[in-house]
mmCIF file of C-alpha atoms in Angstrom:
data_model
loop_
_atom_site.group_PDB
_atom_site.id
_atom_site.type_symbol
_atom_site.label_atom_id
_atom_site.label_comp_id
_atom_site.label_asym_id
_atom_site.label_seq_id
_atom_site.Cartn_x
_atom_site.Cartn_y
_atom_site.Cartn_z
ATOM 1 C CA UNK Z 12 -7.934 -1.987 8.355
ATOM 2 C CA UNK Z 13 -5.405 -1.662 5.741
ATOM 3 C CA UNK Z 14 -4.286 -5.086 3.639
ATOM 4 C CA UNK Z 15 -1.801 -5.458 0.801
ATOM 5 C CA UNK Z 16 -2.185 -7.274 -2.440
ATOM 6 C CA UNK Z 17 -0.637 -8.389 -5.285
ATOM 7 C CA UNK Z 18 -0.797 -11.239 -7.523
ATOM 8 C CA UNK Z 19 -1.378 -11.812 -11.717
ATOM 9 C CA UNK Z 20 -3.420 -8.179 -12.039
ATOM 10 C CA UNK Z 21 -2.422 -5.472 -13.613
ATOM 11 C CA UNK Z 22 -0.783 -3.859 -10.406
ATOM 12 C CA UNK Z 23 -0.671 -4.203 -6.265
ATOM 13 C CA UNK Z 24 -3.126 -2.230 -4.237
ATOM 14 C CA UNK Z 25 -4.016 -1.360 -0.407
ATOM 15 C CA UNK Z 26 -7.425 -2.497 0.311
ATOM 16 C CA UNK Z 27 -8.383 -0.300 3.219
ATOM 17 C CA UNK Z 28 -11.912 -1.024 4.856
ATOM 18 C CA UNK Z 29 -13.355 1.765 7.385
ATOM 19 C CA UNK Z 30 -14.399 -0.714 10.150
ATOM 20 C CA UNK Z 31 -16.237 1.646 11.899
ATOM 21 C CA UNK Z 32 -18.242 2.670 8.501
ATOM 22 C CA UNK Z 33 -18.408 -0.047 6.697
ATOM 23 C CA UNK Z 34 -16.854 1.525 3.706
ATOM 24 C CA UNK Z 35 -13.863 0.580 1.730
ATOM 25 C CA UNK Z 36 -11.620 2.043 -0.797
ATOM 26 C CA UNK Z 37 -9.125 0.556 -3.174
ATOM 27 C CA UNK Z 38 -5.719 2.379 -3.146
ATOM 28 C CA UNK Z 39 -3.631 1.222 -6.571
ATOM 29 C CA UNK Z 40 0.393 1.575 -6.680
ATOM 30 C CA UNK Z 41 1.948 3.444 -9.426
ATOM 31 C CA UNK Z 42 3.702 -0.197 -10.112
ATOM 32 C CA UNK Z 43 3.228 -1.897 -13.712
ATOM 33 C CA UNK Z 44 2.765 -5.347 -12.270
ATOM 34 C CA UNK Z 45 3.213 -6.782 -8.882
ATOM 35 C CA UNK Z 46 6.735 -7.516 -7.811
ATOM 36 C CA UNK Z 47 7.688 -11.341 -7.155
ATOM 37 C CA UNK Z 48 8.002 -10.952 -3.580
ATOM 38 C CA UNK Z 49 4.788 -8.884 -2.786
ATOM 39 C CA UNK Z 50 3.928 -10.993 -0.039
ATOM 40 C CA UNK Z 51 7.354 -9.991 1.679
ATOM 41 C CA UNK Z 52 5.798 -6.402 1.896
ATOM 42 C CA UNK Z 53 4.767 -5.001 5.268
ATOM 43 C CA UNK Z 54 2.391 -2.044 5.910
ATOM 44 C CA UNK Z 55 3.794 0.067 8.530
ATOM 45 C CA UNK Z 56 1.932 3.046 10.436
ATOM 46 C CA UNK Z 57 3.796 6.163 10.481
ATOM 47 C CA UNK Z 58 1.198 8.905 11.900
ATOM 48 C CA UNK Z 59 -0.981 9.797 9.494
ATOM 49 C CA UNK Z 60 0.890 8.272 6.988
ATOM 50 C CA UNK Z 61 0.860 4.357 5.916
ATOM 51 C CA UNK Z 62 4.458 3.193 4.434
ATOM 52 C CA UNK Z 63 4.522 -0.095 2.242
ATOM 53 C CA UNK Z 64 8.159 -1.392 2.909
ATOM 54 C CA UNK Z 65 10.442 -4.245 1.019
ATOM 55 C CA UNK Z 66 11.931 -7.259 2.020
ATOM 56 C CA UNK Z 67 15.039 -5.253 3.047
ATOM 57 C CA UNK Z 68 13.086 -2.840 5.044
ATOM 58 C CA UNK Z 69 13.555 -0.327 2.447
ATOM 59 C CA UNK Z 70 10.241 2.561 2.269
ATOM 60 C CA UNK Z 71 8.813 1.506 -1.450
ATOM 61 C CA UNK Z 72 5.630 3.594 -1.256
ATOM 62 C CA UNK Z 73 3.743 6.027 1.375
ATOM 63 C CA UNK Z 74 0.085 6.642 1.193
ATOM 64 C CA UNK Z 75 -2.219 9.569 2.856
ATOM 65 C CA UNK Z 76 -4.172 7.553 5.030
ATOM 66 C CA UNK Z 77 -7.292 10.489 5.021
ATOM 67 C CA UNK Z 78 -6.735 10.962 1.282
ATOM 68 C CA UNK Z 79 -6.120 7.235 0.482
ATOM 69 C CA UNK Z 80 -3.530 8.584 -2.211
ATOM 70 C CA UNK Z 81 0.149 7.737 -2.713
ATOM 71 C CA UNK Z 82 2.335 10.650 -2.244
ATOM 72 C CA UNK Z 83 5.022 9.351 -3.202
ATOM 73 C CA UNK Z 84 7.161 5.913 -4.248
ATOM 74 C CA UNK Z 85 9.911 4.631 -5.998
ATOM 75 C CA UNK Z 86 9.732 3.433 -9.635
ATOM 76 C CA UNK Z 87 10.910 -0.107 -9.206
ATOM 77 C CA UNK Z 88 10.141 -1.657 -5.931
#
């Protein structure tokens, strides 16, 4: 299960909980501060991959979901 949060910290992360486990891992954005509208960000499934997408639909981040690393994102979401 993959959930994504944001708030007065230092930055947004992906809290993603192996349900099957029982183990969970904390995967931080390469943002400096959460954007405003963090709660207008949807997870989407893309294979093996998990996207974080913007208001506008726009691919802001896209994580490794058996590395639990970013590979990649945009600067400024």
């Amino acid at each position: 299960a993959y959930t994504l949060y944001g708030g007065p910290g230092p930055r947004p992360f992906i809290h993603a909980l192996d349900t099957r486990q029982a183990v969970a891992r904390c995967i931080f954005l390469p943002w400096k501060g959460s954007p405003n509208d963090i709660f207008d960000y949807r997870l989407r499934r893309d294979g093996d991959r998990l996207l974080v997408r913007g208001p506008s639909g726009r691919t802001l981040a896209v994580v490794d979901m058996a590395d639990k690393t970013v590979v990649s994102s945009v600067a400024k979401p």
